[in-house]
């Protein structure tokens, strides 16, 4: 009997997505035992204190007021020009780099990751990613015959491990002569870490030093999917100006997403933004990504682009949106602070949290702990190096009690 029909490169383990699987179990527990007693910290989506998905009114009122034709229409392959302009404003704020910049619309931030990896590496290349990372980086790389190399994100003092970054960066670059490195900051998934401006300087100094060799091609993919929930005001956007006037063999791609910042996860909209001191190289980026759009998904979601454009062009809509977003940003910060403080009180080791949707707990038996926590009606994602607790999805009250529950289970399993 035939056991396979797919081509060799398309054979993958027959497994469902672990995170969505666990989220399904949490929902079943809520049905059986009630939401008061279940802690569902699985998905990276903002939920209110009752566990319901937060959908920003200032966003969905605009969506629902769109004429049908604006929802139904195809978008341009590269994205609507007014959308792309609005993306640059929303992404950079007042910190737009002094460089040539072009953007191409993608379905979510995922599309920008796909384009960066596909179009800036050769088959067989390895891309450089921290050892605490968003797993689709690997899925996307492996799908197209690339691999992922990890550097260690934190040193023994729990600071950004610049030595490990440098070592792995230079080893791969010397071998391949081109290197895509993904830096998921601010508000890294899964740790909640954000590189400081000084850490960015160190990273870019390493890149500039290596860029002195004209044979080297260095590509940064800066994944800013969570930027709208990072820092106070726009402080976590300051680093963007550092991509000004870089050597032309350093190319920067910013992976922008509307999923989190506009609570539009399922509407699939984002952009790949190319930044270079050489105009020809951003034009090349634009046409390369446009070609990939046509080849992969043709074009993006027109209604999502229109929402962004309408909010951007109407000061009242924009201020309503900013106000609502800031309300949730504050809510998130309070939850995270409650978790971090409670972790300190019960002596639960966590990784340094600065911003965003998640806090991580390092441990070697994460799957075993996650399984045991299910018995306590707590649902926490297990990763290779630890547990990921989604403060975005859990009320402040529950964030306060969760570290003690986790710590108890960890101690029990020692
Ligand atoms: C680190 C990271 N990058 C990018 C994304 C992009 O998501 P989307 O394609 O839904 O915009 C996500 C979403 O979970 C993420 O966690």
mmCIF file of N, CA and C in Angstrom, residues 3 23 91 102 120 122 171 220 236 271 297 300 304 307 310 321 331 344 347 349 366 398 407-408:
data_model
loop_
_atom_site.group_PDB
_atom_site.id
_atom_site.type_symbol
_atom_site.label_atom_id
_atom_site.label_comp_id
_atom_site.label_asym_id
_atom_site.label_seq_id
_atom_site.Cartn_x
_atom_site.Cartn_y
_atom_site.Cartn_z
ATOM 1 N N UNK A 3 2.352 4.703 0.920
ATOM 2 C CA UNK A 3 2.356 5.429 2.192
ATOM 3 C C UNK A 3 2.610 6.925 1.998
ATOM 4 N N UNK A 23 -4.041 25.272 23.429
ATOM 5 C CA UNK A 23 -5.123 26.265 23.579
ATOM 6 C C UNK A 23 -6.485 25.575 23.491
ATOM 7 N N UNK A 91 5.081 52.445 11.763
ATOM 8 C CA UNK A 91 6.210 51.632 12.229
ATOM 9 C C UNK A 91 7.295 52.502 12.868
ATOM 10 N N UNK A 102 11.805 51.340 1.169
ATOM 11 C CA UNK A 102 10.610 50.947 0.410
ATOM 12 C C UNK A 102 9.921 49.785 1.131
ATOM 13 N N UNK A 120 16.943 36.503 0.540
ATOM 14 C CA UNK A 120 18.275 36.980 0.937
ATOM 15 C C UNK A 120 19.202 35.862 1.397
ATOM 16 N N UNK A 122 20.755 31.770 0.170
ATOM 17 C CA UNK A 122 20.797 30.735 -0.867
ATOM 18 C C UNK A 122 20.408 29.400 -0.254
ATOM 19 N N UNK A 171 31.311 33.382 12.357
ATOM 20 C CA UNK A 171 31.550 32.028 11.823
ATOM 21 C C UNK A 171 30.683 31.803 10.583
ATOM 22 N N UNK A 220 19.967 42.227 8.178
ATOM 23 C CA UNK A 220 19.225 42.154 9.435
ATOM 24 C C UNK A 220 17.750 42.076 9.122
ATOM 25 N N UNK A 236 10.810 52.762 22.418
ATOM 26 C CA UNK A 236 11.344 51.539 21.815
ATOM 27 C C UNK A 236 11.410 51.612 20.288
ATOM 28 N N UNK A 271 3.905 44.156 6.572
ATOM 29 C CA UNK A 271 4.757 44.640 5.489
ATOM 30 C C UNK A 271 6.198 44.237 5.731
ATOM 31 N N UNK A 297 1.145 34.493 -2.678
ATOM 32 C CA UNK A 297 -0.244 34.745 -2.276
ATOM 33 C C UNK A 297 -0.882 35.834 -3.112
ATOM 34 N N UNK A 300 -2.337 41.029 -0.792
ATOM 35 C CA UNK A 300 -2.772 40.959 0.606
ATOM 36 C C UNK A 300 -4.240 41.316 0.774
ATOM 37 N N UNK A 304 -7.929 45.171 5.257
ATOM 38 C CA UNK A 304 -6.989 45.466 6.343
ATOM 39 C C UNK A 304 -6.142 46.686 5.981
ATOM 40 N N UNK A 307 -8.214 49.796 6.459
ATOM 41 C CA UNK A 307 -8.366 50.190 7.860
ATOM 42 C C UNK A 307 -7.179 51.054 8.281
ATOM 43 N N UNK A 310 -7.368 54.533 6.561
ATOM 44 C CA UNK A 310 -8.396 55.425 7.103
ATOM 45 C C UNK A 310 -7.991 55.952 8.482
ATOM 46 N N UNK A 321 -7.757 55.584 18.160
ATOM 47 C CA UNK A 321 -6.974 54.347 18.091
ATOM 48 C C UNK A 321 -5.803 54.382 19.087
ATOM 49 N N UNK A 331 -2.637 48.020 30.478
ATOM 50 C CA UNK A 331 -3.173 46.787 31.072
ATOM 51 C C UNK A 331 -2.117 45.675 31.017
ATOM 52 N N UNK A 344 9.261 36.988 41.831
ATOM 53 C CA UNK A 344 10.324 37.354 42.776
ATOM 54 C C UNK A 344 9.954 36.857 44.182
ATOM 55 N N UNK A 347 10.401 33.221 44.506
ATOM 56 C CA UNK A 347 11.707 32.743 44.064
ATOM 57 C C UNK A 347 11.636 31.888 42.799
ATOM 58 N N UNK A 349 12.553 31.538 39.076
ATOM 59 C CA UNK A 349 13.490 32.171 38.137
ATOM 60 C C UNK A 349 12.788 32.459 36.802
ATOM 61 N N UNK A 366 10.518 21.284 30.556
ATOM 62 C CA UNK A 366 9.343 22.148 30.348
ATOM 63 C C UNK A 366 8.082 21.352 30.000
ATOM 64 N N UNK A 398 -4.916 36.756 38.097
ATOM 65 C CA UNK A 398 -4.352 35.415 37.841
ATOM 66 C C UNK A 398 -2.836 35.477 37.630
ATOM 67 N N UNK A 407 5.861 27.415 40.453
ATOM 68 C CA UNK A 407 7.000 27.091 41.333
ATOM 69 C C UNK A 407 6.733 25.784 42.115
ATOM 70 N N UNK A 408 5.512 25.647 42.621
ATOM 71 C CA UNK A 408 5.157 24.436 43.362
ATOM 72 C C UNK A 408 5.330 23.199 42.511
#
